[in-house]
Tab-separated table of C-alpha atoms in Angstrom:
chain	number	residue	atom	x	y	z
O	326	UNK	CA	103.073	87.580	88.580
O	327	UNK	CA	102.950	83.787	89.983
O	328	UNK	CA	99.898	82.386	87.973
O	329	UNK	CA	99.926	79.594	90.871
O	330	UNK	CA	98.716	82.228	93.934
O	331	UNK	CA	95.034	83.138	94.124
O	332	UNK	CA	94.514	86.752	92.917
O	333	UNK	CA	94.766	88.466	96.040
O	334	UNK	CA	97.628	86.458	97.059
O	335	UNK	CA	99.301	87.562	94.128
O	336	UNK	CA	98.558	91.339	94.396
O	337	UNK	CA	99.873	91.024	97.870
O	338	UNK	CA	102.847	89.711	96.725
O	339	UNK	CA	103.550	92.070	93.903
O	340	UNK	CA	102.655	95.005	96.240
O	341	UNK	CA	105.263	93.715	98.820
O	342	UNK	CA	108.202	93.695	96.028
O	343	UNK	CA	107.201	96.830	94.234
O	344	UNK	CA	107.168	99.038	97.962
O	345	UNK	CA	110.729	97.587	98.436
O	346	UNK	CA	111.340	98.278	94.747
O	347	UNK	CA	110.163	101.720	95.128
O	348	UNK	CA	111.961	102.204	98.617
O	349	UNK	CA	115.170	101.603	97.177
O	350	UNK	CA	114.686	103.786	94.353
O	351	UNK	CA	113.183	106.565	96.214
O	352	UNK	CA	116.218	106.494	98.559
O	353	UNK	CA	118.248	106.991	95.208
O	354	UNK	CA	116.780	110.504	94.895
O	355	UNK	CA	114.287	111.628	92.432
O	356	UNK	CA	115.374	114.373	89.944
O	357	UNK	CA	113.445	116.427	87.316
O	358	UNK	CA	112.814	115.223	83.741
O	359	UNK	CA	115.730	116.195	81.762
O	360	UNK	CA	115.562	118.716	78.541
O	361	UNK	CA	117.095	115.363	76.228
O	362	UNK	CA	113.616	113.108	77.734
O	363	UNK	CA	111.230	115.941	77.544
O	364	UNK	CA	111.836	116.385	74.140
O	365	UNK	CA	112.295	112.701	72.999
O	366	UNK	CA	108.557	112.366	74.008
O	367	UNK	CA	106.795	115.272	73.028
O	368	UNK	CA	106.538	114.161	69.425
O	369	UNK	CA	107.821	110.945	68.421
O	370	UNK	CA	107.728	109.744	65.232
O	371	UNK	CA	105.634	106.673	63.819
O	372	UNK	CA	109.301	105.333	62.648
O	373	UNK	CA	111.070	105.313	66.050
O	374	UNK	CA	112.444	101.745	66.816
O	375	UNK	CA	112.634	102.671	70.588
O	376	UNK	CA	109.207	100.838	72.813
O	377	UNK	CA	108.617	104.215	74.925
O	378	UNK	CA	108.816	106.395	71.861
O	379	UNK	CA	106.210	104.289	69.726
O	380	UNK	CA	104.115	104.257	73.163
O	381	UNK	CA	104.319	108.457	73.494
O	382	UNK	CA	103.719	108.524	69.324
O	383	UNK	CA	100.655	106.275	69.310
O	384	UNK	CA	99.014	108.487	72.677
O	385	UNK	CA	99.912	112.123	70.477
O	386	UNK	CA	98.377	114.708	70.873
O	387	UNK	CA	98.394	114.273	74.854
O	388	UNK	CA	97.447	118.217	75.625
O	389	UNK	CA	93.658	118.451	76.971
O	390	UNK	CA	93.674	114.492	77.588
O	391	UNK	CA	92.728	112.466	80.465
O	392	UNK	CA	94.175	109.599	80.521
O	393	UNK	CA	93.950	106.303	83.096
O	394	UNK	CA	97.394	104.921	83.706
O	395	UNK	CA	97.736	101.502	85.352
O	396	UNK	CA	100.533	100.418	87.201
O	397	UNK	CA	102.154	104.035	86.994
O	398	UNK	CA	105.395	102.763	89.062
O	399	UNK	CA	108.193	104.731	89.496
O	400	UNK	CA	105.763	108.256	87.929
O	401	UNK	CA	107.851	108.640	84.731
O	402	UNK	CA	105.588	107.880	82.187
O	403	UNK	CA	103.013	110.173	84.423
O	404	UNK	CA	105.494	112.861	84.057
O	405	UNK	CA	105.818	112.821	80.694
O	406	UNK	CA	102.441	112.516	79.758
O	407	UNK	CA	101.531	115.539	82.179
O	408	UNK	CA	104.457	117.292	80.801
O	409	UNK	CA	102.859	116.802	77.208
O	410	UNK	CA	99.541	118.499	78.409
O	411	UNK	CA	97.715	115.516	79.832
O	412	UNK	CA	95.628	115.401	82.992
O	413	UNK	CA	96.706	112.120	84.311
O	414	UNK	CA	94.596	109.972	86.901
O	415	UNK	CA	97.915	107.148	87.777
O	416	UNK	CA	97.223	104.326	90.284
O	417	UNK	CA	99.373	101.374	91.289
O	418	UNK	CA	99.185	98.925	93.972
O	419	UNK	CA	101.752	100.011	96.237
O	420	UNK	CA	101.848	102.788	97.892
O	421	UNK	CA	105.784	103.467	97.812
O	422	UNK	CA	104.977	103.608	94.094
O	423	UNK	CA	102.432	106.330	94.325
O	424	UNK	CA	104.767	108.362	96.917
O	425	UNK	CA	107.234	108.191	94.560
O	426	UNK	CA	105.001	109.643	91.353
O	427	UNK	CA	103.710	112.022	93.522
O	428	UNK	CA	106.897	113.163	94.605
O	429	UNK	CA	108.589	112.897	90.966
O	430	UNK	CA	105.634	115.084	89.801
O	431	UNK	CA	106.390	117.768	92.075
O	432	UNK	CA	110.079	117.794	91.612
O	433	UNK	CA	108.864	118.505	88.115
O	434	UNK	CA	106.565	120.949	88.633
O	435	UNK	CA	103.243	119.007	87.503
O	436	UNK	CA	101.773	117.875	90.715
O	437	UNK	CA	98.837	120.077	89.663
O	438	UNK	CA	98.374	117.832	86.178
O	439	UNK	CA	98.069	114.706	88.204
O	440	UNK	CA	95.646	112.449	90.572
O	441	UNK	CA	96.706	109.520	92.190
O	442	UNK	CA	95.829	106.299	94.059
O	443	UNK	CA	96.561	103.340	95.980
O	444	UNK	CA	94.816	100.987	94.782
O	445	UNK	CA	95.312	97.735	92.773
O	446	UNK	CA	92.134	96.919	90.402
O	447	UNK	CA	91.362	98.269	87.333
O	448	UNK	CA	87.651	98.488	88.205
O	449	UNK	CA	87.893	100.156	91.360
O	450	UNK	CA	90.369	103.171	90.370
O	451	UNK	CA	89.009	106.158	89.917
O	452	UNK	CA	85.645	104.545	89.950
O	453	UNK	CA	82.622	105.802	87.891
O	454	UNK	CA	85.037	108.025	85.458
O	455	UNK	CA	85.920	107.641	81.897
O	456	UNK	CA	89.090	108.349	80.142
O	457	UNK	CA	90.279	109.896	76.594
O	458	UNK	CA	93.142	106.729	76.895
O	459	UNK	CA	93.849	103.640	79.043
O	460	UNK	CA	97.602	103.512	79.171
O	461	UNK	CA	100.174	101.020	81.269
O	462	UNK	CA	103.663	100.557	79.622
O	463	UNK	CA	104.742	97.449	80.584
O	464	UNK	CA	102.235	96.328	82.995
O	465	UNK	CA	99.874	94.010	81.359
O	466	UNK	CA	102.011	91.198	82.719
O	467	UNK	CA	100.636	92.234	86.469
O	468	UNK	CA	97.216	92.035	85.839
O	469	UNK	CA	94.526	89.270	85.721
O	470	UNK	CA	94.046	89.060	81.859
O	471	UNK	CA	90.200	87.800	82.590
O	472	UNK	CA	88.184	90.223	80.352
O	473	UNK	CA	90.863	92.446	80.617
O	474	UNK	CA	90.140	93.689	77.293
O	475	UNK	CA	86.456	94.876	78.233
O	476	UNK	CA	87.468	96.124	81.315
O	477	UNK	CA	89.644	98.848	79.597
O	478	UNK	CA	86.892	99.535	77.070
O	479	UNK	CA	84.902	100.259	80.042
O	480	UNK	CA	86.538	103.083	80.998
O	481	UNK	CA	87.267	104.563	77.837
O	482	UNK	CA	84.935	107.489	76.973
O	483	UNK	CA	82.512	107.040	74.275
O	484	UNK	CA	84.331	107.384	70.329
């Protein structure tokens, strides 16, 4: 994200790329989770070397979870985590990205594990509710880092 551009400016921007981003993909076709995925991520280990793994490890046990996911982009990591038991509540700022996580859930089967929304402020999603986790992989980079930190503490549930 340009550091340069006022916030909204910014947002706008990013919202613009990611809905062509999305389009493209989208137009790719979206296909269910495979067996070799669904596994790798129900139960990684502490040891993995792989990002995504260590991300799936340190959010075990997912089952009976609600979890806030920023940024949710293309619905994978929505997918998985519903796939692992979790009740996910995903937003992202552009829409082709939540048409595309709604879609990928359904290919899968999960649509029922998920809630989604346009919408492109941590505060503002899913206002008023707390979460067992705050997740985003790889999306810290897109948001204003000004007490970014409490901001996510806000909306974790209590312990």
């Amino acid at each position: 994200m340009s550091t340069t551009l006022p916030i909204p400016q910014r947002l706008e921007h990013e919202r613009e790329h990611f809905n062509d981003v999305y389009r493209q993909e989208a137009d790719r076709g979206i296909t269910p989770l495979c067996a070799f995925d669904r596994h790798r991520y129900s139960s990684p280990p502490a040891t993995t070397i792989y990002p995504r793994e260590f991300f799936f490890h340190l959010l075990h046990p997912l089952a009976g979870k609600n979890i806030l996911e920023i940024a949710c982009g293309n619905g994978i990591d929505a997918c998985l985590a519903a796939h692992n038991g979790a009740h996910v509540h995903a937003y992202d700022l552009s829409p082709k990205s939540i048409a595309m996580t709604r879609k990928r859930l359904e290919v899968n089967g999960l649509a029922h594990c998920a809630q989604l929304e346009v919408c492109g402020d941590l505060d503002h999603a899913f206002a008023g509710q707390t979460f067992d986790a705050v997740t985003g992989y790889a999306a810290l980079h897109h948001l204003p880092w000004e007490d970014l930190g409490q901001k996510i503490y806000n909306r974790l549930k209590p312990g």
